[in-house]
Short mmCIF file of N, CA and C in Angstrom, two decimals:
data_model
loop_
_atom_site.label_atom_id
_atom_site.label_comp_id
_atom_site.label_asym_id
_atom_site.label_seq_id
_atom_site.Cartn_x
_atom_site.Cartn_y
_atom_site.Cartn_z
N UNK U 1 -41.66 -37.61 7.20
CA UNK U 1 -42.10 -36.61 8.18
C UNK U 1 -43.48 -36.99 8.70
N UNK U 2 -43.66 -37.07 9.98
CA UNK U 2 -45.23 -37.21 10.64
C UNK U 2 -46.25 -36.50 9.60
N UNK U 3 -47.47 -36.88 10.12
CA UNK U 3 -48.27 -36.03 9.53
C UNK U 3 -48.80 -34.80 10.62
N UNK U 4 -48.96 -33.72 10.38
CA UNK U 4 -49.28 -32.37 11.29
C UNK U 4 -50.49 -32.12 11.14
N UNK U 5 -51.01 -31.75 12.36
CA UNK U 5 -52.46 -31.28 12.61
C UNK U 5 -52.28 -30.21 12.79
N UNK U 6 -53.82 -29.29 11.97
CA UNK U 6 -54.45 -27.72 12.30
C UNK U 6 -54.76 -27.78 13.77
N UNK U 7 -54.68 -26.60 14.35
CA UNK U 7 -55.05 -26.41 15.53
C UNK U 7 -56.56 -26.70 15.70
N UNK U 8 -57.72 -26.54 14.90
CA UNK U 8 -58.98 -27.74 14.70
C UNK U 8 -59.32 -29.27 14.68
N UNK U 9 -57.86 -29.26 14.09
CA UNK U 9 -58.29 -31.10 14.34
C UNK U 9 -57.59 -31.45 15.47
N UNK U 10 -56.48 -31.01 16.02
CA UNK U 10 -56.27 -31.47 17.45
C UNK U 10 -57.04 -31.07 18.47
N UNK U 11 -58.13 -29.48 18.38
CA UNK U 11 -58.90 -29.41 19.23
C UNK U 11 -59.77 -30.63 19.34
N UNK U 12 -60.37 -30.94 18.38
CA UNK U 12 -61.74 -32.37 18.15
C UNK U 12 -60.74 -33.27 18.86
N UNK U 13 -59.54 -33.53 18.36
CA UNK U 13 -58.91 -35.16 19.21
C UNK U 13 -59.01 -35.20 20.61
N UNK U 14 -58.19 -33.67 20.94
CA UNK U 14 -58.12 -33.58 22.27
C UNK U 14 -59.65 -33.39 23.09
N UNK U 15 -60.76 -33.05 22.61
CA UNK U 15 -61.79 -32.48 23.32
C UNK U 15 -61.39 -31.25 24.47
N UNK U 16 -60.47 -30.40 23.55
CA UNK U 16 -60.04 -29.27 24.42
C UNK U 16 -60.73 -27.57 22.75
N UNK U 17 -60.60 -27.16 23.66
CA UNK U 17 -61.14 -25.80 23.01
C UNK U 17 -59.82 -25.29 21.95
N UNK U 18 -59.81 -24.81 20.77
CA UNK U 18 -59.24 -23.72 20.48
C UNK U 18 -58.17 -23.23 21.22
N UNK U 19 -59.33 -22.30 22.05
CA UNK U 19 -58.83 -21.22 22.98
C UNK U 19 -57.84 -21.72 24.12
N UNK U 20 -58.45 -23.01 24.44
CA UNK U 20 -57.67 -23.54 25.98
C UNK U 20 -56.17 -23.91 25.27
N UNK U 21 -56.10 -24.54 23.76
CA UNK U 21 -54.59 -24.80 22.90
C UNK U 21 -54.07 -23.53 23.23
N UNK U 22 -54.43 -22.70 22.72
CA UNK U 22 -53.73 -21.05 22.57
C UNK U 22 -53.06 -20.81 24.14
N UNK U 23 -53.89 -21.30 25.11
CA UNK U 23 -53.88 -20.92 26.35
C UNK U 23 -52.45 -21.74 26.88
N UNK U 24 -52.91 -22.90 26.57
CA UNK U 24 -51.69 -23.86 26.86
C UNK U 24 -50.43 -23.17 26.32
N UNK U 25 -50.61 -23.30 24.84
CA UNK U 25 -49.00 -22.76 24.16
C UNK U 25 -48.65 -21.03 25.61
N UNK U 26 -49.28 -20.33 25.60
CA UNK U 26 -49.07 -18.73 26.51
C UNK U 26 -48.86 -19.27 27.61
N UNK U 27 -49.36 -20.13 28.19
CA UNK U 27 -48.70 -20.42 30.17
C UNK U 27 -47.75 -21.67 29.94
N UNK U 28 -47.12 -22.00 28.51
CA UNK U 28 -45.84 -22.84 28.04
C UNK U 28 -45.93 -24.07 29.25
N UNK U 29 -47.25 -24.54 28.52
CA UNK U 29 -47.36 -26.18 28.91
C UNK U 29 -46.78 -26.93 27.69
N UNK U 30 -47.38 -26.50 26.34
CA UNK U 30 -46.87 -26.87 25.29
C UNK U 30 -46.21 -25.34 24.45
N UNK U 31 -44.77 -26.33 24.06
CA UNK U 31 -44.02 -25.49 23.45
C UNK U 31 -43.33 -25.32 22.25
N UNK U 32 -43.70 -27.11 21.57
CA UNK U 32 -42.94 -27.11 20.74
C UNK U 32 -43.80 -26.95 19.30
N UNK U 33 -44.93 -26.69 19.14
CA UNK U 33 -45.43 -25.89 18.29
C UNK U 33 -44.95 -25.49 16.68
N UNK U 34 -44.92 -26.08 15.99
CA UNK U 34 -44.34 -25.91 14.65
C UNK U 34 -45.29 -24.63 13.92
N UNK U 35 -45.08 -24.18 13.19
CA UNK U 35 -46.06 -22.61 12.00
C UNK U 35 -45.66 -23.23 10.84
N UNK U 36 -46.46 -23.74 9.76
CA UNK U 36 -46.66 -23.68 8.37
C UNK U 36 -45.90 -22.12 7.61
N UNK U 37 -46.34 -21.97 6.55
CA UNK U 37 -45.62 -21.18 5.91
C UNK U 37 -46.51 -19.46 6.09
N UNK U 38 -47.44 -19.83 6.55
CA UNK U 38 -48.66 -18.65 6.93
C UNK U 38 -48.73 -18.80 7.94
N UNK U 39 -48.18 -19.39 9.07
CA UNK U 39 -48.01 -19.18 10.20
C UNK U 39 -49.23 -19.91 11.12
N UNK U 40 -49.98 -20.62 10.21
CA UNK U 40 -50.98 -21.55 11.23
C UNK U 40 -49.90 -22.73 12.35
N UNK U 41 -50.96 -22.63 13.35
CA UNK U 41 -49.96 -23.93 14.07
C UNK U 41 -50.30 -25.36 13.40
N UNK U 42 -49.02 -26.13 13.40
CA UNK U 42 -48.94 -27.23 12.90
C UNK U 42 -48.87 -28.36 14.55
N UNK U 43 -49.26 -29.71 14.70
CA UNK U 43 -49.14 -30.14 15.63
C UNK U 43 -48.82 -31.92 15.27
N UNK U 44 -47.75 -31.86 16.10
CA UNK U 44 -47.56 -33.18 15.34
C UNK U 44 -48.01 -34.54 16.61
N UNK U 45 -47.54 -35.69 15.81
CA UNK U 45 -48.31 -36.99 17.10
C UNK U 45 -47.82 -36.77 18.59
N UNK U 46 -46.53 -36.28 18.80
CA UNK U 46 -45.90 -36.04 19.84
C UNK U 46 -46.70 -34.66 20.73
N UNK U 47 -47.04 -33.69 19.99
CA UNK U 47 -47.60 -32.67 20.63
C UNK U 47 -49.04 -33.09 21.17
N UNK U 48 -50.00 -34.46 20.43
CA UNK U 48 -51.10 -34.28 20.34
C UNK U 48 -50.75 -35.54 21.88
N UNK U 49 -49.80 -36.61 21.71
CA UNK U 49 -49.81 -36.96 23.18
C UNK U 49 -49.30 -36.64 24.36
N UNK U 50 -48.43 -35.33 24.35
CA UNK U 50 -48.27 -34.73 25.61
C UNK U 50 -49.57 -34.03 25.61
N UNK U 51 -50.56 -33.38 25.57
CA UNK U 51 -51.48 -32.57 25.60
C UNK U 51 -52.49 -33.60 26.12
N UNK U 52 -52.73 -34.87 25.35
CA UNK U 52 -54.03 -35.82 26.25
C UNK U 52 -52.91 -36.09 27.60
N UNK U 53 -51.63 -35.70 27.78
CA UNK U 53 -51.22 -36.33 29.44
C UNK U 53 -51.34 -35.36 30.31
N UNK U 54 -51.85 -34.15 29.59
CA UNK U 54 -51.87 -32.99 30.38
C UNK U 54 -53.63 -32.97 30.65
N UNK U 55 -54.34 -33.28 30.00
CA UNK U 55 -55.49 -33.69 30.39
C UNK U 55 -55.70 -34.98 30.81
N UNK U 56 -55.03 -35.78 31.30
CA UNK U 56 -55.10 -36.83 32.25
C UNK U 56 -54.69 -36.12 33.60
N UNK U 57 -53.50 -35.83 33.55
CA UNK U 57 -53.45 -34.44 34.37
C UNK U 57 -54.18 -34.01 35.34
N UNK U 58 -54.87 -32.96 34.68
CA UNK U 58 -56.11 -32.13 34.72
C UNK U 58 -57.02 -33.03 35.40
N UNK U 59 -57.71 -34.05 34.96
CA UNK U 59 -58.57 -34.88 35.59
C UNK U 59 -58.21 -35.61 36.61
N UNK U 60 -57.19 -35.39 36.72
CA UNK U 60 -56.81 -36.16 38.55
C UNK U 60 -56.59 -35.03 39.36
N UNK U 61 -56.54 -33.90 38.71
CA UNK U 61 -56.68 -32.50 39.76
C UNK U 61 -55.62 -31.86 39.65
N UNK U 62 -54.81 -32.25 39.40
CA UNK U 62 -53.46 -31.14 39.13
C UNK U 62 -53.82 -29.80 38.32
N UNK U 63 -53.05 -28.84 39.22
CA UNK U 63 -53.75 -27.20 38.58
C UNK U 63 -52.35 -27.33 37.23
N UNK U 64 -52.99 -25.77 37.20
CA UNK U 64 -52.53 -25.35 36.01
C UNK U 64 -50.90 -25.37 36.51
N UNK U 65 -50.51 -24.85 37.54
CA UNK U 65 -49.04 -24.52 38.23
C UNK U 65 -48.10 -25.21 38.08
N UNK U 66 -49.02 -26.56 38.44
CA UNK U 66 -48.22 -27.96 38.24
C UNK U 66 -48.08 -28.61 37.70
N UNK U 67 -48.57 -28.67 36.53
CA UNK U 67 -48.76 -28.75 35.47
C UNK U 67 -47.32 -27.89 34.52
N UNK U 68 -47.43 -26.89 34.50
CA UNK U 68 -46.30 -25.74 34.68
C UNK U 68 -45.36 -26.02 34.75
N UNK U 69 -45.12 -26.77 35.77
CA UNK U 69 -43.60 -27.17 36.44
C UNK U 69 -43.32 -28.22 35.65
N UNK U 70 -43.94 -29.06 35.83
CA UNK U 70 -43.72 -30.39 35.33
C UNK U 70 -43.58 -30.26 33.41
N UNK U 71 -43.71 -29.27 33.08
CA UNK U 71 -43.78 -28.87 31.64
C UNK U 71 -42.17 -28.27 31.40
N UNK U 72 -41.81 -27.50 32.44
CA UNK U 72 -40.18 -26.73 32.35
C UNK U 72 -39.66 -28.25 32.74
N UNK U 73 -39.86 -28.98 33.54
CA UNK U 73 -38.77 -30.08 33.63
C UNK U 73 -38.41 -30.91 32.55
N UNK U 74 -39.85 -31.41 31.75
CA UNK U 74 -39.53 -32.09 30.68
C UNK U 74 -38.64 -31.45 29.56
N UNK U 75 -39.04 -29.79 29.40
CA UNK U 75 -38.48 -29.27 28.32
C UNK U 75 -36.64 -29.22 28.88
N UNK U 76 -36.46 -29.58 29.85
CA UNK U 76 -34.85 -29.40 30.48
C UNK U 76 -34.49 -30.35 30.00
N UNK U 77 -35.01 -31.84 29.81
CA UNK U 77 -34.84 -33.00 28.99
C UNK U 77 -34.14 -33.99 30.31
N UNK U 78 -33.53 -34.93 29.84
CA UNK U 78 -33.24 -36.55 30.06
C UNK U 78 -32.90 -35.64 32.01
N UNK U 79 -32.16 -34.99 31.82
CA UNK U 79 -31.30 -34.95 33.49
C UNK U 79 -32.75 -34.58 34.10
N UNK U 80 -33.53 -34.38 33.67
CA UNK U 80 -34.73 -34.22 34.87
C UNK U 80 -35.51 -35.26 35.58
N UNK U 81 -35.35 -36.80 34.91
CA UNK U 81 -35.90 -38.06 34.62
C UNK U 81 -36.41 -37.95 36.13
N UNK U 82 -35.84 -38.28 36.99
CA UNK U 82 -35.20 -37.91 38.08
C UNK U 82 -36.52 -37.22 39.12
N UNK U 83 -36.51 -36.22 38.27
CA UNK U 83 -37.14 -35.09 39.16
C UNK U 83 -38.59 -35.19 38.73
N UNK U 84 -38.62 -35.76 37.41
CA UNK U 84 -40.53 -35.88 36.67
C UNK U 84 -41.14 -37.02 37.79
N UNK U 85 -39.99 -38.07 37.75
CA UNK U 85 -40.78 -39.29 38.45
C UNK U 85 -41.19 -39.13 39.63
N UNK U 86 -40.64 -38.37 40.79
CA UNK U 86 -40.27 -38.38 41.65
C UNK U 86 -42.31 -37.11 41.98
N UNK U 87 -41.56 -36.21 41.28
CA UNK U 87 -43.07 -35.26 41.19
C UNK U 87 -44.33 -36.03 40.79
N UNK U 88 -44.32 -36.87 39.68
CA UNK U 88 -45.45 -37.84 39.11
C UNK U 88 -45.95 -38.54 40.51
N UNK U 89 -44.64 -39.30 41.14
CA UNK U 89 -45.22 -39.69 42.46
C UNK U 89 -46.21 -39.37 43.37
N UNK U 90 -45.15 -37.85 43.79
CA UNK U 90 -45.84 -37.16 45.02
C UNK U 90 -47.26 -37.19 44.13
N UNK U 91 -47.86 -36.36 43.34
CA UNK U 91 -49.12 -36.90 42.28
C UNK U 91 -49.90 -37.57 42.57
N UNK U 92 -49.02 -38.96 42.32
CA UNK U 92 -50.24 -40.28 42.41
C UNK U 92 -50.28 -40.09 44.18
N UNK U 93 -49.51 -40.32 44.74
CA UNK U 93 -49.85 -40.10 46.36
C UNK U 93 -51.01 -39.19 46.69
N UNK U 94 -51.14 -38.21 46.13
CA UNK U 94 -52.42 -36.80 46.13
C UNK U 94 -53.65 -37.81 45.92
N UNK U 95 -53.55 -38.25 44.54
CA UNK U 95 -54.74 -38.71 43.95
C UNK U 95 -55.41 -39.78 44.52
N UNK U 96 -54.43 -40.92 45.16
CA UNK U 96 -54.59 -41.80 46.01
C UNK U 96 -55.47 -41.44 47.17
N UNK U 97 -54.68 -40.74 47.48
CA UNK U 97 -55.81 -39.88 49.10
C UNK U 97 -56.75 -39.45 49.10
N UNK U 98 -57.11 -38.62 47.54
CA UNK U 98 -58.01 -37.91 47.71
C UNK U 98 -59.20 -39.26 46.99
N UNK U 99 -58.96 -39.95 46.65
CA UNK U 99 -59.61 -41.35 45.98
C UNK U 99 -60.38 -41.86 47.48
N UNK U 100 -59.37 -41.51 48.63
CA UNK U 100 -60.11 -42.51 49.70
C UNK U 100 -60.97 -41.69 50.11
N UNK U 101 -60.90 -40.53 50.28
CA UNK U 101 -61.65 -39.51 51.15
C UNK U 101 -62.96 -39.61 50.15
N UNK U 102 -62.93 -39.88 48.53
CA UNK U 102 -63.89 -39.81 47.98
C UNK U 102 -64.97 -41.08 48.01
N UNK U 103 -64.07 -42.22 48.21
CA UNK U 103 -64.78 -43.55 48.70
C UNK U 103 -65.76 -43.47 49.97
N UNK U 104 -65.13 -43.29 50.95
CA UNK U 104 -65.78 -42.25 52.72
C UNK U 104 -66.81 -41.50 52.36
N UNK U 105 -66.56 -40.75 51.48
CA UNK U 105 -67.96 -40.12 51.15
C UNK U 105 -68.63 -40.64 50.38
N UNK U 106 -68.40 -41.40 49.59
CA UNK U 106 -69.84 -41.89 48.83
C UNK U 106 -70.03 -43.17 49.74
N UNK U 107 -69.61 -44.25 50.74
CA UNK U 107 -70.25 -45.03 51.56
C UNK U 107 -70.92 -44.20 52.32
N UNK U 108 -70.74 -43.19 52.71
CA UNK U 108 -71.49 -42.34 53.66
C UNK U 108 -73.11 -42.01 52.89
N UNK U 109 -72.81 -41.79 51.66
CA UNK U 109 -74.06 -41.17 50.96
C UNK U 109 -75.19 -42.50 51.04
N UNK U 110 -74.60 -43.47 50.37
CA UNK U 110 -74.93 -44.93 50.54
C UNK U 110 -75.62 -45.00 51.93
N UNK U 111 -74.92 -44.93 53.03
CA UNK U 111 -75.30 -45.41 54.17
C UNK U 111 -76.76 -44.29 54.73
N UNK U 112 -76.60 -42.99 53.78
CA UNK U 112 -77.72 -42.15 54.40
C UNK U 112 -79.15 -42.56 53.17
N UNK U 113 -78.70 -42.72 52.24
CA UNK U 113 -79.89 -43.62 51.23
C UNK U 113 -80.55 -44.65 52.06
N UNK U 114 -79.83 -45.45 52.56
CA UNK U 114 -80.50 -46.93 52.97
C UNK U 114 -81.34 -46.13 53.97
N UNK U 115 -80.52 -45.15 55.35
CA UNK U 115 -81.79 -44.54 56.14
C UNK U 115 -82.67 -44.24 55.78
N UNK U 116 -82.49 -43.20 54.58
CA UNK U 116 -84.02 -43.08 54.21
C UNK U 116 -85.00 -43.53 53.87
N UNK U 117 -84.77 -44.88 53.02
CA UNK U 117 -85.49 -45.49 52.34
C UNK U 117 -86.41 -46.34 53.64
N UNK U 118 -85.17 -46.35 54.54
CA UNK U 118 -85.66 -47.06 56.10
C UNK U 118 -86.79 -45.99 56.58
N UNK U 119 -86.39 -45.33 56.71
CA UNK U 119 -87.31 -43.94 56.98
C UNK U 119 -88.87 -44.00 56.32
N UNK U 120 -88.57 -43.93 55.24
CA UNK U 120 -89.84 -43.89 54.37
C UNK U 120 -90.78 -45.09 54.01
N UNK U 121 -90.33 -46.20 54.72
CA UNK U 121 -90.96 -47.33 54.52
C UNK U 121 -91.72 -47.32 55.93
N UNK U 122 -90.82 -46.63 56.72
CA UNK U 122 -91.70 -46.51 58.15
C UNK U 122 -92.93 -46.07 58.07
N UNK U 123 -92.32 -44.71 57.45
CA UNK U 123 -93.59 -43.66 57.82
C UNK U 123 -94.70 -44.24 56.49
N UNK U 124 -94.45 -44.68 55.79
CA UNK U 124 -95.47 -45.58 55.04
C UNK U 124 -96.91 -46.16 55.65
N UNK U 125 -95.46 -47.37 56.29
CA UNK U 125 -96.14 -48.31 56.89
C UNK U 125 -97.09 -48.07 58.19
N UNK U 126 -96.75 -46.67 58.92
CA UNK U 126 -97.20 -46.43 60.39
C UNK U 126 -98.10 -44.94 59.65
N UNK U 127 -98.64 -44.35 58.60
CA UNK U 127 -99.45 -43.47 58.84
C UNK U 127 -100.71 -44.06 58.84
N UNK U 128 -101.65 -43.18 59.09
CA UNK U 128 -103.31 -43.94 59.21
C UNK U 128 -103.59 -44.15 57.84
N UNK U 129 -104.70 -44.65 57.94
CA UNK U 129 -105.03 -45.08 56.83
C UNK U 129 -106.44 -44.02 56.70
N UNK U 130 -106.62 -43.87 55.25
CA UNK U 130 -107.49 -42.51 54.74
C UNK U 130 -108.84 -42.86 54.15
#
């Protein structure tokens, strides 16, 4: 049998809260959740790597919703294959775009640094002298 984690030591792995686990299991991102004999949650290797893909997730911007969805498809199993990839896609397509729009803006930031620095070497160079 795997070995099972307290809902403490998968918080520390995951760098997710307690509270945000609890949160997850109630908006049934994660579901499969095992209880010890006192009813603590048990979490096994499988639970602890869908949860870092849900915070990979998360960090490319996907809300909670979609996240959501993509959580009922997997739990529908193999006939969804289909429908995960296809959503994962549309996904990376999001993240892609929003990657360029974020590039555009930081050459832009870049390009207003160099003005200034242009700027300030001017007014340096052209105030009187004291």
């Amino acid at each position: 049998m795997d070995k099972l984690l307290t809902i403490q030591q998968v918080a520390a792995a995951t760098s997710l809260s307690v509270h945000t686990l609890r949160y997850y299991e109630k908006m049934n991102l994660i579901t499969s959740i095992q209880r010890d004999k006192n009813g603590y949650r048990c979490y096994s290797i499988e639970d602890i790597t869908w949860i870092e893909f849900l915070n990979r997730l998360k960090a490319t911007g996907m809300t909670i919703k979609k996240m959501i969805e993509l959580a009922e498809l997997r739990r529908q199993g193999d006939s969804t294959l289909t429908a995960r990839r296809k959503f994962l896609e549309e996904h990376y397509k999001e993240v892609q775009q929003h990657m360029i729009e974020l590039q555009n803006n930081l050459n832009l930031l870049a390009n207003k640094i160099v003005t200034y620095k242009e700027m300030e070497n001017n007014y340096l160079n052209n105030r009187p002298n004291k």
